[in-house]
Coordinates of C-alpha atoms in Angstrom, one line a residue:
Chain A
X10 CA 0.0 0.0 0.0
X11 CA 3.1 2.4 0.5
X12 CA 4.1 2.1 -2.9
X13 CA 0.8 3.5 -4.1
X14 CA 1.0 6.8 -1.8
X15 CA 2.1 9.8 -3.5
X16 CA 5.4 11.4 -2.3
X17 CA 2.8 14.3 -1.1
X18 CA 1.3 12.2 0.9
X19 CA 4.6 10.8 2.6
X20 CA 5.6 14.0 3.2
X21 CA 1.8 15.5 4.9
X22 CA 2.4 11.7 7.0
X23 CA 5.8 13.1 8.0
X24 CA 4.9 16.6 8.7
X25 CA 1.8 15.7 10.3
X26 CA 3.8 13.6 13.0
X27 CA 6.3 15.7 13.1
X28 CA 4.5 18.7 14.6
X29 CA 3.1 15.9 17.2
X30 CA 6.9 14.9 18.2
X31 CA 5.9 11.2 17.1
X32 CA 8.7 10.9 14.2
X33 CA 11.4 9.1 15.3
X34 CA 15.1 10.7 15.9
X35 CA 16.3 9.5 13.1
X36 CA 13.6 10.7 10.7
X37 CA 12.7 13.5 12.5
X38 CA 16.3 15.0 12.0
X39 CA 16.2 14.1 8.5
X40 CA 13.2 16.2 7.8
X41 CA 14.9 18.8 9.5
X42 CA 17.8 18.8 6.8
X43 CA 15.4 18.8 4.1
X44 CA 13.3 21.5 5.8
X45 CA 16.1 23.5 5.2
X46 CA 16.3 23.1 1.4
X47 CA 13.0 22.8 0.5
X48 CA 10.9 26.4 0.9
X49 CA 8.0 24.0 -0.3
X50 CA 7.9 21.7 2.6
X51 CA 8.5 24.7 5.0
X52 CA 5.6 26.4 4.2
X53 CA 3.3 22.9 4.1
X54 CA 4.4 22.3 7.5
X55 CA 3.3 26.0 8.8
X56 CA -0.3 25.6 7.0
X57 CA 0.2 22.0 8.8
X58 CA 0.7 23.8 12.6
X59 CA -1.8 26.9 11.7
X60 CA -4.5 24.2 11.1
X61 CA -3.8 22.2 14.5
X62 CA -3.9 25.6 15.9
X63 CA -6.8 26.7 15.0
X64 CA -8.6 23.6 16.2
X65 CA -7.0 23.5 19.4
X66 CA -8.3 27.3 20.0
X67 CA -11.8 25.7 19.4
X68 CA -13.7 26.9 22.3
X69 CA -14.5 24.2 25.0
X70 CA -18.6 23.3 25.1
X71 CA -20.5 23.8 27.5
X72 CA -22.7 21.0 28.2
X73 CA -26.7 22.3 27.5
X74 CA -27.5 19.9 30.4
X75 CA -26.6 17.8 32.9
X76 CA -26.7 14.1 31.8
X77 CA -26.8 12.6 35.3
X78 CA -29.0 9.5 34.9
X79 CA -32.5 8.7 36.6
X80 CA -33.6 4.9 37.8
X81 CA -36.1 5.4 34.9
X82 CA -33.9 6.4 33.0
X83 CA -31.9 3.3 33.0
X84 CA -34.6 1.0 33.0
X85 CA -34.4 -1.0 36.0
X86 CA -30.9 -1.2 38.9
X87 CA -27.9 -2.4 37.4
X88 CA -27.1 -5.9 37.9
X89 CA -25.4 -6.6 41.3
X90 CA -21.8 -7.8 41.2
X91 CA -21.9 -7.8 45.1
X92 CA -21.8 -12.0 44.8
X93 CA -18.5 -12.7 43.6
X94 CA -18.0 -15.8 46.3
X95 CA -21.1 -17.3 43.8
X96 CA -19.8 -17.6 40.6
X97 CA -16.4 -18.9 42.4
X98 CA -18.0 -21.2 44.3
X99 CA -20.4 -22.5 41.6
X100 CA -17.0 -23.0 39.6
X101 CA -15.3 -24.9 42.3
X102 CA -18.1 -27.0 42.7
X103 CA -18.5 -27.6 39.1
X104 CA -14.8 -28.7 38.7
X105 CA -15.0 -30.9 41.7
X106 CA -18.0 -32.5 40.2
X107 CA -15.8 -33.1 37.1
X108 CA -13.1 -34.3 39.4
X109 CA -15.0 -36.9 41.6
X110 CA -16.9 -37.8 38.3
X111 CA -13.3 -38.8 36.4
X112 CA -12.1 -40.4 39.2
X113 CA -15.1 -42.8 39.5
X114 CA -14.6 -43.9 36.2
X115 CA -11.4 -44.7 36.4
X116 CA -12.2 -46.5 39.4
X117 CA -15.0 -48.8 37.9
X118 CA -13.0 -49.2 34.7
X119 CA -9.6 -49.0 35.6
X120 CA -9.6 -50.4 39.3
X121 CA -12.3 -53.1 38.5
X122 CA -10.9 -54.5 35.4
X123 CA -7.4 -54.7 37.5
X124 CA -9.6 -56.9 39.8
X125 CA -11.3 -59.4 37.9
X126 CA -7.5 -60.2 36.2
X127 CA -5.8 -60.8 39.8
X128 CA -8.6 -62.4 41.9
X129 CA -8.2 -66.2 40.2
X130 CA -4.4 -65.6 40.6
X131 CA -4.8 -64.8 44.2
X132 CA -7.5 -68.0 44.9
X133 CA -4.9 -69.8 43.5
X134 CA -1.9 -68.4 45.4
X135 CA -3.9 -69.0 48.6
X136 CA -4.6 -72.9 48.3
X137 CA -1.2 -73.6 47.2
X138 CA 0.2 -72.0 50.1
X139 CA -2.2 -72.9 52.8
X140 CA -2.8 -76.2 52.0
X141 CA 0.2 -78.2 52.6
X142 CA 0.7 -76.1 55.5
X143 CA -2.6 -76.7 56.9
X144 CA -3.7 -80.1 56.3
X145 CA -0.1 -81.8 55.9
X146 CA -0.2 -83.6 59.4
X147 CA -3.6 -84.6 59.0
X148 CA -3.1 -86.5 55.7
X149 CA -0.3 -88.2 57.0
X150 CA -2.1 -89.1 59.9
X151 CA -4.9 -90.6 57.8
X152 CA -2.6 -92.3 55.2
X153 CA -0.9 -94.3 58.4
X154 CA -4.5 -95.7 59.6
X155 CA -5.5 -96.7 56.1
X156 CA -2.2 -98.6 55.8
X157 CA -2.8 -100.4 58.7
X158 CA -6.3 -101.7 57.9
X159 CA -5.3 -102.4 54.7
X160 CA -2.0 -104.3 55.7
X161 CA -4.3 -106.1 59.2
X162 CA -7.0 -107.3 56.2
X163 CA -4.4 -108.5 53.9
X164 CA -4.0 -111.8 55.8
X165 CA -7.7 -112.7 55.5
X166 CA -8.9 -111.5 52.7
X167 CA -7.3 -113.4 49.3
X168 CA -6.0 -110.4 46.9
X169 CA -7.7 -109.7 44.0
X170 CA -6.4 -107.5 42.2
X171 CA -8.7 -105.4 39.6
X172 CA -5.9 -105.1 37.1
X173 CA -6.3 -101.4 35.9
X174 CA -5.1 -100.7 32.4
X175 CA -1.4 -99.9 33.0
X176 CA -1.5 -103.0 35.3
X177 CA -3.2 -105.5 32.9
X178 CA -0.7 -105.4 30.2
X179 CA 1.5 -106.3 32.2
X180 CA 3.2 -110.1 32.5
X181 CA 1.7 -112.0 35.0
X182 CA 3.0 -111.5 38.5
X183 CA 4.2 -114.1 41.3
X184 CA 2.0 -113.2 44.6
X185 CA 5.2 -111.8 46.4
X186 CA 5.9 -109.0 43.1
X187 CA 2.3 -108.5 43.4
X188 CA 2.4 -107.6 46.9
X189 CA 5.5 -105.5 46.3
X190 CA 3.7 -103.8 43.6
X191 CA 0.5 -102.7 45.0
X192 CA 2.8 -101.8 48.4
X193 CA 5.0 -99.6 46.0
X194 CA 1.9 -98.2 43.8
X195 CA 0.3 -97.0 47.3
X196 CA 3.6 -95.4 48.9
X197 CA 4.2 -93.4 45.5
X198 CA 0.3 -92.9 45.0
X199 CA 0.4 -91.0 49.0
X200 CA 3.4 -89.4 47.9
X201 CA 2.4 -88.2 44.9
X202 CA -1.2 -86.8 46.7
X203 CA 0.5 -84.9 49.3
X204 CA 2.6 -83.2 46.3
X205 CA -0.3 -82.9 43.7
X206 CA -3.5 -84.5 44.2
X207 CA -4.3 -84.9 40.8
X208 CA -1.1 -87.2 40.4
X209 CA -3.3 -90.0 41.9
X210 CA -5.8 -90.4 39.6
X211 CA -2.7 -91.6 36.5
X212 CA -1.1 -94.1 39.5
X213 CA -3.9 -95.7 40.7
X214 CA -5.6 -96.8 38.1
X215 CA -9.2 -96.5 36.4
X216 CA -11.9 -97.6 39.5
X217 CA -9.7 -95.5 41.4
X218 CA -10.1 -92.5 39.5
X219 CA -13.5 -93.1 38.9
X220 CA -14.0 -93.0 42.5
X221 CA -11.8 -90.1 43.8
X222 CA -13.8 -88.3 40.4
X223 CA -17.4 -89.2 42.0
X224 CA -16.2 -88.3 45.5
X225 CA -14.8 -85.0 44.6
X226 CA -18.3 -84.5 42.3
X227 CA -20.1 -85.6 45.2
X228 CA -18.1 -83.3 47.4
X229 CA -18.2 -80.4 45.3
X230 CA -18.6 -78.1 48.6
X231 CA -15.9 -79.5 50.5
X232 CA -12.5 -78.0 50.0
X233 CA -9.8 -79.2 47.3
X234 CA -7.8 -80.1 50.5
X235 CA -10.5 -82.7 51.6
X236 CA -10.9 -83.4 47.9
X237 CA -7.2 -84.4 47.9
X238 CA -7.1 -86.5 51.1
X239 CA -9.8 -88.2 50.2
X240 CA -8.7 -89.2 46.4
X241 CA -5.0 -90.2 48.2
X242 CA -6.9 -92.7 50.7
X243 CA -9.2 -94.5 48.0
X244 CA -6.1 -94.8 45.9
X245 CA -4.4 -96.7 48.8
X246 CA -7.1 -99.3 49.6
X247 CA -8.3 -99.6 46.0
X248 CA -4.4 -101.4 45.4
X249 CA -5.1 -103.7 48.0
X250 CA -9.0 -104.2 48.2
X251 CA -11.9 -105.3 45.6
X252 CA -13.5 -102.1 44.3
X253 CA -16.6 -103.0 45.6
X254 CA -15.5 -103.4 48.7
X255 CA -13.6 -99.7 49.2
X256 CA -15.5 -97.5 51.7
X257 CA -13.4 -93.8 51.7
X258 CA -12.9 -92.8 54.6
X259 CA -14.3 -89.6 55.2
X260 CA -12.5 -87.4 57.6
X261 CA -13.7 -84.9 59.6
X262 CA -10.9 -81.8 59.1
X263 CA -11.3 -78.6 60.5
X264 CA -13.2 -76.0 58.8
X265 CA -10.8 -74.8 55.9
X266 CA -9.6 -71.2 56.6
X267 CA -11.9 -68.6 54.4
X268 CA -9.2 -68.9 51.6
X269 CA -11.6 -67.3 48.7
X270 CA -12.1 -64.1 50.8
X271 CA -12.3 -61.1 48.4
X272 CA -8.8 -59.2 47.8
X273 CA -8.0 -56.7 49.9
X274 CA -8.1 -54.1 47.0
X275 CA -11.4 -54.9 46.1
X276 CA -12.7 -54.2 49.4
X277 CA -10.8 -50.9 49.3
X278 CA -11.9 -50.6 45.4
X279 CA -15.6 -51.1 46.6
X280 CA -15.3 -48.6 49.4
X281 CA -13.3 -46.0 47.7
X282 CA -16.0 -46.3 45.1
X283 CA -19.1 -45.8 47.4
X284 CA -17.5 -42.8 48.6
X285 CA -17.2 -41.6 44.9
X286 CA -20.7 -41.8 44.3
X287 CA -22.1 -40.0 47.5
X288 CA -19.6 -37.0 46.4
X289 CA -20.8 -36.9 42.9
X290 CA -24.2 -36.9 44.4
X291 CA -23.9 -34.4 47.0
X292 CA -21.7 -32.2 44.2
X293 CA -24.2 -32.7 42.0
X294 CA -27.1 -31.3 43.5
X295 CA -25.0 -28.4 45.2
X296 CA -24.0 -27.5 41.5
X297 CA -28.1 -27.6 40.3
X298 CA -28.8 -25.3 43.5
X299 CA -26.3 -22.9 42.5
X300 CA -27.0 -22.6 38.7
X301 CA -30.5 -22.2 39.7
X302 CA -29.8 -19.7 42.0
X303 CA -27.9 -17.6 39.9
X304 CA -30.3 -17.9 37.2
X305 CA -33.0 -16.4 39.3
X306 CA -30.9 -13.8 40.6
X307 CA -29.8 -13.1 36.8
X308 CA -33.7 -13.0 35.8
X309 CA -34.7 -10.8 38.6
X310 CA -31.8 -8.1 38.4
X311 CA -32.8 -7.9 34.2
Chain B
X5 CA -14.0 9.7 46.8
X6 CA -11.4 8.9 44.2
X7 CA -12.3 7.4 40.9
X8 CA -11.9 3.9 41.5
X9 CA -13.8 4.0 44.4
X10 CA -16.5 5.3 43.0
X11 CA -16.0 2.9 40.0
X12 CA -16.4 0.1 42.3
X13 CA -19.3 1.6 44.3
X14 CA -21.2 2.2 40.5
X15 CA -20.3 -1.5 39.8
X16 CA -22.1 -2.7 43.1
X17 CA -25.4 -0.4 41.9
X18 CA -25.1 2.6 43.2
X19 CA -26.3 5.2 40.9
X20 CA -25.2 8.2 42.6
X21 CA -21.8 7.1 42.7
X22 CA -21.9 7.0 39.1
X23 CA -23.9 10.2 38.7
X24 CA -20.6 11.8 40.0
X25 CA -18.3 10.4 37.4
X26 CA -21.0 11.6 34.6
X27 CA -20.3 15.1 36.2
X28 CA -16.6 14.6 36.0
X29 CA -16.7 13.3 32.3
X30 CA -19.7 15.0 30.8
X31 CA -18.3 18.1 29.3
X32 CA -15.1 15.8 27.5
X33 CA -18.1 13.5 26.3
X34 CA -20.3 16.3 25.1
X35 CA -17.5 18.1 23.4
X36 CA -16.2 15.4 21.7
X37 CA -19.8 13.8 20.6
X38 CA -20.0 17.4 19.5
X39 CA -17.0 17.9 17.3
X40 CA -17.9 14.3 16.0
X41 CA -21.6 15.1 15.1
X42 CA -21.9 18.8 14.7
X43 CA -25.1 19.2 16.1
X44 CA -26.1 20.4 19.7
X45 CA -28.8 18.0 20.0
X46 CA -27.2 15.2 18.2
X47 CA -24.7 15.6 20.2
X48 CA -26.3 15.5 23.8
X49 CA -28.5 13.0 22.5
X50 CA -25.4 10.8 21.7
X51 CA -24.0 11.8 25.2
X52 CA -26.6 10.4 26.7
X53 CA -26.9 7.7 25.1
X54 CA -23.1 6.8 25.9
X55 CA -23.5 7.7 29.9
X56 CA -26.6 5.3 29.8
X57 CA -24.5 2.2 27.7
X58 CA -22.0 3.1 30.3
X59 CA -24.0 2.0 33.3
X60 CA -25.0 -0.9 31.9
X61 CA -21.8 -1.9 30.6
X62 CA -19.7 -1.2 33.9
X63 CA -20.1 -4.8 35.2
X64 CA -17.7 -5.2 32.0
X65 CA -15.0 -2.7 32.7
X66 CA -12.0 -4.7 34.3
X67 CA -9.7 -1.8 35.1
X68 CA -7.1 0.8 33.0
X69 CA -8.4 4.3 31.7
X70 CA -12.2 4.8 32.6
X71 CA -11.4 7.9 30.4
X72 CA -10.3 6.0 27.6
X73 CA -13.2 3.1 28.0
X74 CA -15.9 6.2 28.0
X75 CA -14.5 7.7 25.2
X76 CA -14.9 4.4 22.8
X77 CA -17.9 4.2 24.0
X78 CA -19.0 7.5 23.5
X79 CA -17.4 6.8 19.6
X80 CA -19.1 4.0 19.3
X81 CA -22.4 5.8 20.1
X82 CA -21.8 9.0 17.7
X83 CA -20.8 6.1 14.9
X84 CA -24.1 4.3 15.3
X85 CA -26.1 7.5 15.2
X86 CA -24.4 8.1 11.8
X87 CA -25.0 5.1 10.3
X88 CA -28.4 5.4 11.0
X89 CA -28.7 8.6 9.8
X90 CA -26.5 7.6 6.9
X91 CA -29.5 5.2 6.3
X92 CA -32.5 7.0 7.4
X93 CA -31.0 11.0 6.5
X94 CA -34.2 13.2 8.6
X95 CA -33.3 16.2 7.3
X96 CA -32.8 17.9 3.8
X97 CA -29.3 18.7 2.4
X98 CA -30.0 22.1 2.9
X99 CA -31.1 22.2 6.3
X100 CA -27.9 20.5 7.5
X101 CA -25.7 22.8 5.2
X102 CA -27.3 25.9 6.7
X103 CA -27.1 23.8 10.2
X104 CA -23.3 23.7 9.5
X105 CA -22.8 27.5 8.7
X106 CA -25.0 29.0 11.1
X107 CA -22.6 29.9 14.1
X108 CA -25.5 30.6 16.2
X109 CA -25.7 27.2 17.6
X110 CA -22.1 26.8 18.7
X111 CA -22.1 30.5 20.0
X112 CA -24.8 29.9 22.6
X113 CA -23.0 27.2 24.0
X114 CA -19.5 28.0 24.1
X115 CA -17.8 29.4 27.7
X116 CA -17.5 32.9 27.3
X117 CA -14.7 34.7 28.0
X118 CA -15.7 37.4 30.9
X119 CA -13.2 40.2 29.0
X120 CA -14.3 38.9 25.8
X121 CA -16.3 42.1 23.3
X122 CA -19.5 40.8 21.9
X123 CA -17.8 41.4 18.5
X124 CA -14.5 39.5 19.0
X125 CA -16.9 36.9 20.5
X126 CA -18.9 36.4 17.5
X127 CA -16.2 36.7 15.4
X128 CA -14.5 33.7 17.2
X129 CA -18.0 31.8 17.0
X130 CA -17.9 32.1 13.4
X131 CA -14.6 30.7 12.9
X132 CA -15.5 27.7 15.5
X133 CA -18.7 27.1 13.2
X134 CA -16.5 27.1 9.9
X135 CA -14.1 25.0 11.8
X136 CA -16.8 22.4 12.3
X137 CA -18.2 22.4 8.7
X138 CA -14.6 21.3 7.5
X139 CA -14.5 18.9 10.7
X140 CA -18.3 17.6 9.1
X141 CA -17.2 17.4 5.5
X142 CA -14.2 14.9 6.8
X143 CA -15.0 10.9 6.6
X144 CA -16.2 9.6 9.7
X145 CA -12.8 8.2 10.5
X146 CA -10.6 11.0 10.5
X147 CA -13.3 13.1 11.7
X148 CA -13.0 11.3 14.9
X149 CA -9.3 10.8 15.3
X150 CA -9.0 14.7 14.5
X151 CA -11.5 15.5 17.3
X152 CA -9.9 13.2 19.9
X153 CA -6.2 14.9 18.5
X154 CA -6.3 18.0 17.9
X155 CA -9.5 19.5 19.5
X156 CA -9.9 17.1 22.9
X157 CA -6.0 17.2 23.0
X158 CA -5.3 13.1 23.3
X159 CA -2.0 11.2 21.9
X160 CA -1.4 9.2 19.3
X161 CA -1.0 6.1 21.7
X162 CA -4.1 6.7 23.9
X163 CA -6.3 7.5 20.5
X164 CA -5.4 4.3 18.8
X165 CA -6.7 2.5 22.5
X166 CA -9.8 4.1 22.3
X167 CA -10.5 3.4 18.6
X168 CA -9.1 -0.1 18.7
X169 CA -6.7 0.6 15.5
X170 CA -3.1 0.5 15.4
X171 CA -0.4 3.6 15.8
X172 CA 0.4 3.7 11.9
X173 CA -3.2 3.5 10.8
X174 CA -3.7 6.8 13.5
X175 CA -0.7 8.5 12.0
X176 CA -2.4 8.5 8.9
X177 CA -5.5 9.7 9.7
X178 CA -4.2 12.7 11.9
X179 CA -2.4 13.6 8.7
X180 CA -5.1 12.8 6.0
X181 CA -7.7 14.6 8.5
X182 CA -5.3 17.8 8.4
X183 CA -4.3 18.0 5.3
X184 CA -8.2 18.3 4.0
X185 CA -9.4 21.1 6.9
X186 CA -6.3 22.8 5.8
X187 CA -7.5 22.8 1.9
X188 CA -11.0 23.7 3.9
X189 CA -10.2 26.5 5.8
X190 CA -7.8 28.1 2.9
X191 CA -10.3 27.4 0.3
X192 CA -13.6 28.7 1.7
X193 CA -13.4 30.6 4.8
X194 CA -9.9 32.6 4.6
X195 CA -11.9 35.5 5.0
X196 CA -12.7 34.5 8.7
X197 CA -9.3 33.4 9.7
X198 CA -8.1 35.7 12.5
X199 CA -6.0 39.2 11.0
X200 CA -2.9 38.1 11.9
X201 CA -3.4 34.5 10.9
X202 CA -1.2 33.8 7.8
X203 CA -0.4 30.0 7.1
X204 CA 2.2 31.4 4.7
X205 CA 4.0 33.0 7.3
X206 CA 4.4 30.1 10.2
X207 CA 7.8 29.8 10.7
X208 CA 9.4 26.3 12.0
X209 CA 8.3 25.0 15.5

């Protein structure tokens, strides 16, 4: 747009700020130089300052009236701005409400999903700690009385042996290996139990896996520790007794200790949680109050 | 009471707080709605109209000049009323030219000097009222940047506030705006320029 002014108008801009001491230094003693050469500009700038003269001898107005205002005149009172603790309360309110609203999300998404991954890795952790601990005495206890019976009815009673699958392929045994066997199957079948119950079920062969299955179906209340004691004594008389002829032994054991109690971060998850809510509530309908309020306050003051 | 108090005291409602600051400001408003309108009435009528926007407005003013935030408004005002009048004209190209040369108007409201002689007073009230023709004949633009210069007595710096444009774009006008009531004034009405008034013969400042 500078290009297109005329060097007249450059110079009027020049002069013009010049008489109002807003040229720079530089320029301003520039202009002097060619004020001093040019007759032309000299006199421009004089019509420049008679002009700014004139109108700054303008006689001041007096005003025909006084323009005080009137309540009618302005309608109605001005709208008070005597609340200010409102509008900063109804935003604190309104970001807390964000706030507590976020973090219960995050909470029911974030802490719950978090939950459901680590509570069967925590049922888990529990019986294969507390069990061997717990009930380890007790199964060894029963394993020695089931040993006895079964060794005190050996004499009387002529062994059969119900040849499980592994068993019947085998050659044909002399009584004495047969006895060693079905003494070695038990000792490694109420080792292997102690260890891992399910180990029992591949040693002992098929009625005895049948049965320890039905017993543990039967007993699907009971704990996997009674489970497992159970399945380890069947095994040991099945080796040495008819199938027909096995009655488990079903012992008594102390109640099992609550092992499938909830996580303590659930409980903290659940809690945290209720708290969340009852905020967002109570924030909630503090925030409706105050809009409300200041929406009637807004309405009447218009 | 000093002005911020009474700022603050208008903001909370009370009307006669702000009554004083419309005594304080009127005359700058008036004069300048004046210079920017040319007409008494318009004039008062835009003054009042600014004073009233102003108390309604006030819940919006967050500190810095109150001058300066009055004076836009009062612009703002005197710019409306010309639009409209731009759209609806109420009176006849005559009327307002003989509106413009009467002095008559200008004379009966101007502070007399106490010394002052009828004759150098009327003499003075004509030149005011040939003044203001060439201040009416300007664009609205530099009509308003030459009041708030040259007759209200602002800066460059607190003008282009006001008027929300920038320092070059002032500069500009200020010199455009001169330039013209120059050709005005030396074209039409050398006659009433004062006896010893001779642009010719202005030396350097």
């Amino acid at each position: 747009m500078n290009l297109f002014r005329s060097k007249a108008d450059r110079d009027l801009e020049i002069l013009s700020a010049y008489l109002d001491n807003a040229l720079p230094t530089k320029d301003a003693a520039r202009l002097e130089l060619r004020l001093q050469d040019e007759p032309e500009l000299l006199t421009q700038l004089a019509e420049l300052r008679g002009t700014r003269r004139l109108l700054r001898d303008l006689p001041v107005l007096s005003v025909p009236r006084n323009f005080t205002l009137h309540p009618e005149d302005v309608g109605a009172t001005i709208r008070p701005v005597n609340m200010p603790w409102m509008r900063w309360a109804t935003t604190a309110v309104a970001f807390s409400f964000v706030f507590v609203l976020a973090a219960d999300a995050f909470t029911t998404l974030g802490f719950g999903a978090a939950r459901d991954a680590a509570a069967p890795q925590t049922e888990s952790f529990a019986i294969q700690q507390d069990a061997p601990a717990e009930f380890e005495a007790a199964a060894e206890e029963e394993l020695a009385v089931v040993e006895e019976e079964a060794v005190a009815e050996e004499a009387d009673v002529p062994l059969e042996l119900e040849a499980t699958a592994p068993l019947a392929e085998l050659p044909a045994l002399t009584e004495p290996e047969a006895d060693l066997l079905a003494e070695d199957v038990v000792v490694d079948a109420a080792t292997a139990d102690e260890e891992e119950p399910q180990a029992g079920f591949a040693t002992t062969g098929e009625g005895a896996a049948g049965e320890a299955i039905a017993e543990s179906e039967a007993a699907e209340s009971g704990s996997d520790e009674v489970r497992a004691l159970e399945t380890t004594t069947a095994a040991a008389t099945s080796t040495s007794e008819p199938a027909a002829t096995i009655t488990p032994t079903r012992t008594k054991l102390p109640s099992p200790v609550p092992t499938f109690a909830p996580p303590p971060t659930a409980q903290t998850s659940f809690g945290l949680r209720g708290v969340l809510r009852l905020f967002e509530y109570c924030l909630g309908a503090l925030l409706i109050i105050l809009l409300v309020v200041a929406f009637v306050r807004r309405r009447r003051t218009r | 009471m000093d002005e911020s108090a009474l700022i603050q005291h208008a903001q909370d409602g009370d009307l006669d707080s702000f009554n004083r600051l419309v005594l304080e400001y009127q005359q700058q408003v008036y004069n300048l709605a004046y210079r920017i309108m040319g007409e008494p009435d318009a004039a008062a009528d835009a003054t009042q109209e600014a004073f009233i926007s102003t108390y309604r407005k006030l819940r919006t003013y967050r500190g810095g000049s109150f001058r300066a935030w009055l004076l836009r408004i009062v612009t703002n005002a005197c710019y409306d009323e010309l639009r409209r009048r731009k759209r609806r004209p109420a009176s006849s190209l005559e009327e307002l030219t003989e509106a413009g040369l009467s002095p008559s108007d200008a004379a009966d409201t101007t502070l007399h000097t106490p010394t002052e002689s009828p004759s150098a007073a009327a003499e003075r009230a004509e030149l005011a009222a040939a003044i203001q023709h060439c201040l009416d004949a300007l664009p609205d633009e530099q009509r308003v940047v030459i009041a708030m210069c040259d007759v209200q007595g602002y800066d460059y710096r607190e003008i282009a506030g006001t008027i929300q444009v920038t320092l070059g774009t002032i500069k500009s006008r200020i010199a455009r705006a001169r330039g013209r009531l120059r050709d005005c004034l030396r074209g039409n009405y050398a006659e009433l320029l004062p006896a010893g008034f001779r642009l010719e013969e202005e030396g350097i400042a």
